[in-house]
Amino acid sequence: MNNIFGWTKEALAASLKEQGVPRFRAEQIVRWMYQRGAVSLHAMDNLPKGLRTQLAERFSIMRPQVISRLHSADGATIKLLHEFADGQTAETVLMRHSYGNSVCISTQAGCRMGCAFCASTLHGLQRNLTAGEIAAQVIGIADFLRMEGARVDTIVVMGSGEPLENYDNVVAALRLLHEDYTIGLSYRGITLSTSGIVPGIERLSEEGIPISLSISLHAPTDELRSQIMPVNRMYPLAALLRAACSYAERTKRRVTYEYILIRDLNDGVREAEQLAALLRGQLASVNLIPINPVAERQLFRPSKAAVRRFQHVLEERHITATLRREMGTDIQAACGQLRNRLMEAGL
């Protein structure tokens, strides 16, 4: 039996045509799945009963199950742990901002990138998520928000996994979420974060979807970046910055460089000066993020004074630098933390 959750209207229409079912039925079915929360064809009461029975013998609608849900004390953040059909898990976070609702989604179960500061990579990569599994994270939250009269305004592809190592499924999910029969999300409301997979950045720049690109930089030199981000050994800074500049030029979208500040490792004045020199002249900004400590990593947050000093050095050198508003620290909202807790409990 085929699980059709994650199919486009066109793919479903082509399959229905083989059974002699008219195309307009595909429109009805996808809107039931993606806008009305249907998990069974039998619930679709504007389809003839005989057709529902016929299709239910061939198609299923399977969505991931929420097996853990944590709410921040201030009510602004909700973290969900989704379990997929094979038992793999991944996290999704809803963040309520003054300017709208944002959803942070995962693209892989686990991660193989090996970044020193990240919880997602502690148990390695289990597998890529499918386009349907990626899209389901957003659509499930859209269903929840709809009951409040609200909607998903933006998404950030910044959860567990390296999205450009699951390129086809990620782009398929983003295209699906853009369709008016799902949630009609503007491409300009999407930000994708990568650790620096240069071929993927180059491919994305030619995709024709004007999403914002965010690059996890975290160090201003190849030596330091290779120490904390093994991906730099394959795609060093010079190649990464060339790809980023090309992306900005082609898409006319400003690139954001994420920079996690780690005490006594990359948070000094020297590193700030090196970072400013590295990014001079680019259509880019820097998002500073004091590390959300991961117990297994023994890496610690810098002082508030050190964070302010780092930001000041950048701004003095005309580099736009913002300090990320932290949300959900009381519910382990950093990617991978809830999933790891579950795995280590042996559940």
mmCIF file of C-alpha atoms in Angstrom:
data_model
loop_
_atom_site.group_PDB
_atom_site.id
_atom_site.type_symbol
_atom_site.label_atom_id
_atom_site.label_comp_id
_atom_site.label_asym_id
_atom_site.label_seq_id
_atom_site.Cartn_x
_atom_site.Cartn_y
_atom_site.Cartn_z
ATOM 1 C CA MET A 1 0.000 0.000 0.000
ATOM 2 C CA ASN A 2 1.327 3.432 -0.950
ATOM 3 C CA ASN A 3 1.566 6.171 1.662
ATOM 4 C CA ILE A 4 0.483 9.284 -0.253
ATOM 5 C CA PHE A 5 1.338 11.817 2.442
ATOM 6 C CA GLY A 6 4.091 13.864 0.832
ATOM 7 C CA TRP A 7 2.846 13.362 -2.726
ATOM 8 C CA THR A 8 2.195 16.383 -4.901
ATOM 9 C CA LYS A 9 -1.190 16.911 -6.495
ATOM 10 C CA GLU A 10 0.378 16.117 -9.882
ATOM 11 C CA ALA A 11 1.851 12.815 -8.696
ATOM 12 C CA LEU A 12 -1.442 11.782 -7.136
ATOM 13 C CA ALA A 13 -3.433 12.798 -10.247
ATOM 14 C CA ALA A 14 -1.142 10.677 -12.432
ATOM 15 C CA SER A 15 -1.674 7.662 -10.189
ATOM 16 C CA LEU A 16 -5.444 8.186 -10.057
ATOM 17 C CA LYS A 17 -5.592 8.469 -13.852
ATOM 18 C CA GLU A 18 -4.321 4.883 -14.092
ATOM 19 C CA GLN A 19 -7.477 3.855 -12.223
ATOM 20 C CA GLY A 20 -9.776 5.998 -14.342
ATOM 21 C CA VAL A 21 -10.331 8.537 -11.559
ATOM 22 C CA PRO A 22 -10.718 12.141 -12.785
ATOM 23 C CA ARG A 23 -8.053 14.720 -11.980
ATOM 24 C CA PHE A 24 -10.286 16.927 -9.824
ATOM 25 C CA ARG A 25 -10.395 14.155 -7.209
ATOM 26 C CA ALA A 26 -6.658 14.667 -6.621
ATOM 27 C CA GLU A 27 -7.353 18.293 -5.706
ATOM 28 C CA GLN A 28 -9.960 17.193 -3.186
ATOM 29 C CA ILE A 29 -7.722 14.543 -1.640
ATOM 30 C CA VAL A 30 -4.639 16.717 -1.206
ATOM 31 C CA ARG A 31 -6.630 19.476 0.456
ATOM 32 C CA TRP A 32 -8.090 16.936 2.874
ATOM 33 C CA MET A 33 -4.592 15.646 3.672
ATOM 34 C CA TYR A 34 -2.717 18.910 3.905
ATOM 35 C CA GLN A 35 -5.324 21.433 5.030
ATOM 36 C CA ARG A 36 -7.941 19.469 6.955
ATOM 37 C CA GLY A 37 -5.799 16.961 8.824
ATOM 38 C CA ALA A 38 -7.311 13.816 7.274
ATOM 39 C CA VAL A 39 -5.473 10.592 8.070
ATOM 40 C CA SER A 40 -7.942 8.311 6.300
ATOM 41 C CA LEU A 41 -9.545 8.375 2.874
ATOM 42 C CA HIS A 42 -12.789 7.288 4.516
ATOM 43 C CA ALA A 43 -13.028 10.713 6.179
ATOM 44 C CA MET A 44 -13.219 12.512 2.834
ATOM 45 C CA ASP A 45 -16.982 12.836 2.649
ATOM 46 C CA ASN A 46 -17.086 14.805 -0.602
ATOM 47 C CA LEU A 47 -15.779 11.692 -2.394
ATOM 48 C CA PRO A 48 -18.266 8.942 -3.318
ATOM 49 C CA LYS A 49 -18.257 6.160 -0.734
ATOM 50 C CA GLY A 50 -17.374 3.533 -3.329
ATOM 51 C CA LEU A 51 -14.395 5.565 -4.506
ATOM 52 C CA ARG A 52 -13.179 6.029 -0.940
ATOM 53 C CA THR A 53 -13.283 2.269 -0.431
ATOM 54 C CA GLN A 54 -11.524 1.651 -3.741
ATOM 55 C CA LEU A 55 -8.734 4.108 -3.014
ATOM 56 C CA ALA A 56 -8.287 2.976 0.594
ATOM 57 C CA GLU A 57 -7.331 -0.467 -0.719
ATOM 58 C CA ARG A 58 -4.382 1.074 -2.535
ATOM 59 C CA PHE A 59 -3.456 4.226 -0.615
ATOM 60 C CA SER A 60 -2.774 5.093 3.016
ATOM 61 C CA ILE A 61 -2.144 8.429 4.734
ATOM 62 C CA MET A 62 0.601 7.961 7.323
ATOM 63 C CA ARG A 63 1.936 10.867 9.346
ATOM 64 C CA PRO A 64 4.619 10.759 12.038
ATOM 65 C CA GLN A 65 3.440 10.429 15.626
ATOM 66 C CA VAL A 66 4.294 12.988 18.305
ATOM 67 C CA ILE A 67 5.778 10.934 21.138
ATOM 68 C CA SER A 68 7.036 13.801 23.304
ATOM 69 C CA ARG A 69 5.937 17.419 23.653
ATOM 70 C CA LEU A 70 7.630 20.071 25.785
ATOM 71 C CA HIS A 71 6.364 23.609 26.428
ATOM 72 C CA SER A 72 8.645 26.449 27.535
ATOM 73 C CA ALA A 73 7.666 28.277 30.700
ATOM 74 C CA ASP A 74 6.902 31.473 28.787
ATOM 75 C CA GLY A 75 4.642 29.645 26.310
ATOM 76 C CA ALA A 76 6.607 30.924 23.325
ATOM 77 C CA THR A 77 8.246 27.646 22.368
ATOM 78 C CA ILE A 78 6.947 24.116 21.879
ATOM 79 C CA LYS A 79 9.297 21.247 21.076
ATOM 80 C CA LEU A 80 7.972 18.046 19.517
ATOM 81 C CA LEU A 81 9.688 14.709 19.082
ATOM 82 C CA HIS A 82 8.273 12.895 16.053
ATOM 83 C CA GLU A 83 8.485 9.140 15.576
ATOM 84 C CA PHE A 84 8.330 7.774 12.030
ATOM 85 C CA ALA A 85 7.011 4.435 10.791
ATOM 86 C CA ASP A 86 10.363 2.661 11.265
ATOM 87 C CA GLY A 87 10.884 3.953 14.806
ATOM 88 C CA GLN A 88 13.380 6.675 13.919
ATOM 89 C CA THR A 89 12.841 10.061 15.529
ATOM 90 C CA ALA A 90 13.489 13.738 14.844
ATOM 91 C CA GLU A 91 12.633 17.021 16.497
ATOM 92 C CA THR A 92 10.550 20.007 15.447
ATOM 93 C CA VAL A 93 10.240 23.325 17.269
ATOM 94 C CA LEU A 94 7.480 25.933 17.105
ATOM 95 C CA MET A 95 8.650 29.434 18.063
ATOM 96 C CA ARG A 96 6.106 32.202 18.579
ATOM 97 C CA HIS A 97 7.585 35.590 17.729
ATOM 98 C CA SER A 98 6.007 39.043 17.749
ATOM 99 C CA TYR A 99 6.198 38.981 13.948
ATOM 100 C CA GLY A 100 4.660 35.515 13.516
ATOM 101 C CA ASN A 101 5.025 31.778 14.046
ATOM 102 C CA SER A 102 8.209 30.051 12.938
ATOM 103 C CA VAL A 103 8.850 26.312 12.703
ATOM 104 C CA CYS A 104 12.323 24.774 12.906
ATOM 105 C CA ILE A 105 12.409 21.430 11.092
ATOM 106 C CA SER A 106 14.772 18.470 10.888
ATOM 107 C CA THR A 107 15.862 16.830 7.636
ATOM 108 C CA GLN A 108 17.673 13.723 8.886
ATOM 109 C CA ALA A 109 17.368 11.293 11.767
ATOM 110 C CA GLY A 110 20.666 12.106 13.419
ATOM 111 C CA CYS A 111 23.603 13.703 11.634
ATOM 112 C CA ARG A 112 27.028 12.625 10.401
ATOM 113 C CA MET A 113 28.726 16.027 10.218
ATOM 114 C CA GLY A 114 30.487 15.676 13.572
ATOM 115 C CA CYS A 115 30.396 19.338 14.657
ATOM 116 C CA ALA A 116 31.979 19.591 18.105
ATOM 117 C CA PHE A 117 29.241 21.773 19.616
ATOM 118 C CA CYS A 118 26.146 19.908 18.382
ATOM 119 C CA ALA A 119 23.985 17.281 20.079
ATOM 120 C CA SER A 120 22.481 16.016 16.812
ATOM 121 C CA THR A 121 25.643 14.219 15.774
ATOM 122 C CA LEU A 122 26.282 12.312 19.021
ATOM 123 C CA HIS A 123 24.644 9.101 17.733
ATOM 124 C CA GLY A 124 25.583 9.560 14.089
ATOM 125 C CA LEU A 125 23.305 9.528 11.068
ATOM 126 C CA GLN A 126 20.525 6.957 10.961
ATOM 127 C CA ARG A 127 18.911 7.967 7.656
ATOM 128 C CA ASN A 128 17.557 10.788 5.535
ATOM 129 C CA LEU A 129 13.972 11.856 6.108
ATOM 130 C CA THR A 130 11.616 11.624 3.139
ATOM 131 C CA ALA A 131 9.982 14.676 1.604
ATOM 132 C CA GLY A 132 6.729 13.671 3.293
ATOM 133 C CA GLU A 133 8.384 13.290 6.704
ATOM 134 C CA ILE A 134 9.960 16.731 6.379
ATOM 135 C CA ALA A 135 6.766 18.424 5.211
ATOM 136 C CA ALA A 136 4.699 16.635 7.878
ATOM 137 C CA GLN A 137 6.582 18.463 10.632
ATOM 138 C CA VAL A 138 5.296 21.793 9.318
ATOM 139 C CA ILE A 139 1.823 20.637 8.330
ATOM 140 C CA GLY A 140 1.224 19.093 11.762
ATOM 141 C CA ILE A 141 2.024 22.403 13.431
ATOM 142 C CA ALA A 142 -0.083 24.240 10.845
ATOM 143 C CA ASP A 143 -3.024 22.011 11.877
ATOM 144 C CA PHE A 144 -2.410 22.921 15.527
ATOM 145 C CA LEU A 145 -2.143 26.655 14.844
ATOM 146 C CA ARG A 146 -5.252 26.643 12.674
ATOM 147 C CA MET A 147 -7.317 25.817 15.751
ATOM 148 C CA GLU A 148 -6.089 29.097 17.249
ATOM 149 C CA GLY A 149 -6.861 31.040 14.097
ATOM 150 C CA ALA A 150 -3.124 31.314 13.393
ATOM 151 C CA ARG A 151 -0.754 29.975 10.739
ATOM 152 C CA VAL A 152 2.860 29.072 10.056
ATOM 153 C CA ASP A 153 4.522 32.261 8.837
ATOM 154 C CA THR A 154 8.130 31.145 8.369
ATOM 155 C CA ILE A 155 10.209 27.995 8.564
ATOM 156 C CA VAL A 156 13.868 27.481 9.320
ATOM 157 C CA VAL A 157 15.559 24.323 8.071
ATOM 158 C CA MET A 158 17.934 24.254 11.036
ATOM 159 C CA GLY A 159 16.981 21.158 12.999
ATOM 160 C CA SER A 160 18.818 17.847 13.098
ATOM 161 C CA GLY A 161 20.725 16.861 9.981
ATOM 162 C CA GLU A 162 22.555 18.519 7.110
ATOM 163 C CA PRO A 163 19.824 19.493 4.617
ATOM 164 C CA LEU A 164 22.139 19.696 1.609
ATOM 165 C CA GLU A 165 23.117 16.048 2.125
ATOM 166 C CA ASN A 166 19.420 15.216 1.684
ATOM 167 C CA TYR A 167 19.021 17.706 -1.139
ATOM 168 C CA ASP A 168 16.293 16.178 -3.304
ATOM 169 C CA ASN A 169 13.937 15.392 -0.419
ATOM 170 C CA VAL A 170 14.454 18.780 1.211
ATOM 171 C CA VAL A 171 13.772 20.749 -1.966
ATOM 172 C CA ALA A 172 10.751 18.557 -2.743
ATOM 173 C CA ALA A 173 9.360 19.260 0.738
ATOM 174 C CA LEU A 174 9.915 23.022 0.387
ATOM 175 C CA ARG A 175 8.211 23.044 -3.009
ATOM 176 C CA LEU A 176 5.287 21.079 -1.554
ATOM 177 C CA LEU A 177 4.892 23.501 1.363
ATOM 178 C CA HIS A 178 4.805 26.379 -1.134
ATOM 179 C CA GLU A 179 1.759 24.984 -2.945
ATOM 180 C CA ASP A 180 -1.604 26.632 -2.310
ATOM 181 C CA TYR A 181 -3.174 23.249 -1.572
ATOM 182 C CA THR A 182 -0.835 22.772 1.420
ATOM 183 C CA ILE A 183 0.076 25.872 3.454
ATOM 184 C CA GLY A 184 1.051 28.245 0.629
ATOM 185 C CA LEU A 185 4.324 29.224 2.295
ATOM 186 C CA SER A 186 6.287 31.971 0.550
ATOM 187 C CA TYR A 187 9.803 30.952 -0.448
ATOM 188 C CA ARG A 188 10.964 34.217 1.092
ATOM 189 C CA GLY A 189 9.695 32.898 4.397
ATOM 190 C CA ILE A 190 12.112 29.958 4.283
ATOM 191 C CA THR A 191 15.672 29.910 5.630
ATOM 192 C CA LEU A 192 17.920 26.908 5.052
ATOM 193 C CA SER A 193 21.005 26.406 7.191
ATOM 194 C CA THR A 194 23.997 24.382 6.022
ATOM 195 C CA SER A 195 27.320 23.468 7.584
ATOM 196 C CA GLY A 196 28.908 24.345 4.247
ATOM 197 C CA ILE A 197 28.271 21.708 1.577
ATOM 198 C CA VAL A 198 29.617 23.703 -1.368
ATOM 199 C CA PRO A 199 28.147 21.611 -4.234
ATOM 200 C CA GLY A 200 24.737 21.804 -2.550
ATOM 201 C CA ILE A 201 24.959 25.595 -2.224
ATOM 202 C CA GLU A 202 25.881 25.867 -5.894
ATOM 203 C CA ARG A 203 22.986 23.616 -6.871
ATOM 204 C CA LEU A 204 20.556 25.532 -4.674
ATOM 205 C CA SER A 205 21.545 28.829 -6.276
ATOM 206 C CA GLU A 206 20.312 27.434 -9.605
ATOM 207 C CA GLU A 207 17.067 25.995 -8.217
ATOM 208 C CA GLY A 208 14.996 29.112 -8.846
ATOM 209 C CA ILE A 209 13.519 29.314 -5.349
ATOM 210 C CA PRO A 210 14.538 32.518 -3.523
ATOM 211 C CA ILE A 211 14.993 31.093 -0.044
ATOM 212 C CA SER A 212 17.401 32.630 2.454
ATOM 213 C CA LEU A 213 20.700 30.848 2.990
ATOM 214 C CA SER A 214 22.296 30.563 6.400
ATOM 215 C CA ILE A 215 25.801 29.137 6.779
ATOM 216 C CA SER A 216 27.127 27.691 10.025
ATOM 217 C CA LEU A 217 30.545 29.326 10.121
ATOM 218 C CA HIS A 218 31.586 29.373 13.794
ATOM 219 C CA ALA A 219 35.271 30.125 13.139
ATOM 220 C CA PRO A 220 37.195 32.694 11.068
ATOM 221 C CA THR A 221 40.157 30.499 10.078
ATOM 222 C CA ASP A 222 40.506 27.111 8.416
ATOM 223 C CA GLU A 223 42.593 25.795 11.305
ATOM 224 C CA LEU A 224 40.008 26.569 13.976
ATOM 225 C CA ARG A 225 37.003 25.707 11.812
ATOM 226 C CA SER A 226 38.451 22.294 10.905
ATOM 227 C CA GLN A 227 38.956 21.654 14.607
ATOM 228 C CA ILE A 228 35.271 22.147 15.455
ATOM 229 C CA MET A 229 33.646 21.398 12.079
ATOM 230 C CA PRO A 230 35.135 18.435 10.164
ATOM 231 C CA VAL A 231 33.249 19.490 6.996
ATOM 232 C CA ASN A 232 35.801 22.302 6.610
ATOM 233 C CA ARG A 233 38.474 19.767 5.669
ATOM 234 C CA MET A 234 36.500 18.972 2.527
ATOM 235 C CA TYR A 235 35.105 22.438 1.813
ATOM 236 C CA PRO A 236 37.487 25.051 3.281
ATOM 237 C CA LEU A 237 36.614 28.677 3.846
ATOM 238 C CA ALA A 238 37.783 30.043 0.498
ATOM 239 C CA ALA A 239 35.546 27.638 -1.459
ATOM 240 C CA LEU A 240 32.651 28.142 0.947
ATOM 241 C CA LEU A 241 32.775 31.936 0.713
ATOM 242 C CA ARG A 242 32.962 31.818 -3.085
ATOM 243 C CA ALA A 243 29.815 29.670 -3.166
ATOM 244 C CA ALA A 244 28.060 31.968 -0.678
ATOM 245 C CA CYS A 245 28.924 35.101 -2.659
ATOM 246 C CA SER A 246 27.685 33.452 -5.832
ATOM 247 C CA TYR A 247 24.427 32.501 -4.090
ATOM 248 C CA ALA A 248 23.867 36.071 -2.909
ATOM 249 C CA GLU A 249 24.635 37.475 -6.356
ATOM 250 C CA ARG A 250 22.360 35.041 -8.181
ATOM 251 C CA THR A 251 19.395 35.161 -5.786
ATOM 252 C CA LYS A 252 19.795 38.758 -4.519
ATOM 253 C CA ARG A 253 19.322 37.333 -1.026
ATOM 254 C CA ARG A 254 21.595 38.312 1.851
ATOM 255 C CA VAL A 255 23.548 35.355 3.288
ATOM 256 C CA THR A 256 23.564 34.978 7.072
ATOM 257 C CA TYR A 257 26.598 33.489 8.795
ATOM 258 C CA GLU A 258 25.781 31.731 12.043
ATOM 259 C CA TYR A 259 28.525 32.036 14.636
ATOM 260 C CA ILE A 260 28.220 30.046 17.862
ATOM 261 C CA LEU A 261 30.304 31.714 20.551
ATOM 262 C CA ILE A 262 32.241 29.222 22.691
ATOM 263 C CA ARG A 263 34.166 30.375 25.738
ATOM 264 C CA ASP A 264 37.953 30.544 25.265
ATOM 265 C CA LEU A 265 37.722 28.914 21.843
ATOM 266 C CA ASN A 266 36.347 31.352 19.265
ATOM 267 C CA ASP A 267 35.002 34.309 21.281
ATOM 268 C CA GLY A 268 38.019 36.589 21.516
ATOM 269 C CA VAL A 269 38.795 39.975 19.998
ATOM 270 C CA ARG A 270 41.300 38.355 17.636
ATOM 271 C CA GLU A 271 38.656 35.990 16.238
ATOM 272 C CA ALA A 272 36.208 38.883 15.850
ATOM 273 C CA GLU A 273 38.801 40.872 13.905
ATOM 274 C CA GLN A 274 39.578 37.854 11.710
ATOM 275 C CA LEU A 275 35.867 37.310 11.054
ATOM 276 C CA ALA A 276 35.378 40.945 10.060
ATOM 277 C CA ALA A 277 38.279 40.727 7.635
ATOM 278 C CA LEU A 278 36.923 37.472 6.187
ATOM 279 C CA LEU A 279 33.462 38.904 5.459
ATOM 280 C CA ARG A 280 34.424 42.405 4.360
ATOM 281 C CA GLY A 281 32.550 43.494 1.233
ATOM 282 C CA GLN A 282 30.033 40.639 1.216
ATOM 283 C CA LEU A 283 26.222 40.895 1.041
ATOM 284 C CA ALA A 284 26.068 39.175 4.401
ATOM 285 C CA SER A 285 25.325 39.503 8.094
ATOM 286 C CA VAL A 286 26.434 37.609 11.195
ATOM 287 C CA ASN A 287 24.089 35.991 13.713
ATOM 288 C CA LEU A 288 25.868 35.541 17.041
ATOM 289 C CA ILE A 289 24.703 32.627 19.199
ATOM 290 C CA PRO A 290 26.111 31.959 22.673
ATOM 291 C CA ILE A 291 26.432 28.193 22.811
ATOM 292 C CA ASN A 292 23.573 26.184 24.296
ATOM 293 C CA PRO A 293 25.795 23.812 26.316
ATOM 294 C CA VAL A 294 25.660 20.088 25.545
ATOM 295 C CA ALA A 295 26.749 18.080 28.581
ATOM 296 C CA GLU A 296 28.665 15.529 26.521
ATOM 297 C CA ARG A 297 30.751 18.197 24.752
ATOM 298 C CA GLN A 298 32.289 20.145 27.666
ATOM 299 C CA LEU A 299 31.968 23.422 25.795
ATOM 300 C CA PHE A 300 30.757 26.480 27.673
ATOM 301 C CA ARG A 301 29.051 29.826 27.156
ATOM 302 C CA PRO A 302 31.101 33.014 27.104
ATOM 303 C CA SER A 303 30.269 35.836 29.483
ATOM 304 C CA LYS A 304 27.788 38.498 28.442
ATOM 305 C CA ALA A 305 30.673 40.968 28.362
ATOM 306 C CA ALA A 306 32.598 38.766 25.927
ATOM 307 C CA VAL A 307 29.537 38.487 23.667
ATOM 308 C CA ARG A 308 29.027 42.264 23.656
ATOM 309 C CA ARG A 309 32.728 42.823 22.948
ATOM 310 C CA PHE A 310 32.681 40.411 19.994
ATOM 311 C CA GLN A 311 29.618 42.093 18.521
ATOM 312 C CA HIS A 312 31.137 45.550 19.011
ATOM 313 C CA VAL A 313 34.334 44.594 17.180
ATOM 314 C CA LEU A 314 32.293 43.435 14.177
ATOM 315 C CA GLU A 315 30.101 46.515 14.134
ATOM 316 C CA GLU A 316 33.122 48.812 14.374
ATOM 317 C CA ARG A 317 34.310 47.184 11.157
ATOM 318 C CA HIS A 318 30.912 47.667 9.439
ATOM 319 C CA ILE A 319 29.811 44.041 9.682
ATOM 320 C CA THR A 320 26.102 43.718 10.519
ATOM 321 C CA ALA A 321 25.929 41.530 13.621
ATOM 322 C CA THR A 322 22.855 40.530 15.589
ATOM 323 C CA LEU A 323 22.519 38.490 18.748
ATOM 324 C CA ARG A 324 20.025 35.664 18.361
ATOM 325 C CA ARG A 325 17.098 35.788 20.719
ATOM 326 C CA GLU A 326 17.258 32.566 22.707
ATOM 327 C CA MET A 327 14.061 30.557 22.974
ATOM 328 C CA GLY A 328 13.232 27.295 24.682
ATOM 329 C CA THR A 329 16.439 26.809 26.645
ATOM 330 C CA ASP A 330 14.371 25.428 29.540
ATOM 331 C CA ILE A 331 13.011 22.632 27.301
ATOM 332 C CA GLN A 332 16.264 21.673 25.546
ATOM 333 C CA ALA A 333 15.188 23.319 22.291
ATOM 334 C CA ALA A 334 18.644 23.009 20.729
ATOM 335 C CA CYS A 335 18.477 20.404 17.970
ATOM 336 C CA GLY A 336 19.191 16.841 18.997
ATOM 337 C CA GLN A 337 18.884 17.238 22.765
ATOM 338 C CA LEU A 338 15.441 15.706 23.241
ATOM 339 C CA ARG A 339 16.143 12.895 20.785
ATOM 340 C CA ASN A 340 19.395 12.041 22.562
ATOM 341 C CA ARG A 341 17.677 11.959 25.920
ATOM 342 C CA LEU A 342 15.195 9.436 24.538
ATOM 343 C CA MET A 343 17.928 7.278 22.947
ATOM 344 C CA GLU A 344 20.072 7.256 26.080
ATOM 345 C CA ALA A 345 17.075 6.149 28.122
ATOM 346 C CA GLY A 346 16.896 3.095 25.872
ATOM 347 C CA LEU A 347 13.362 3.788 24.747
#
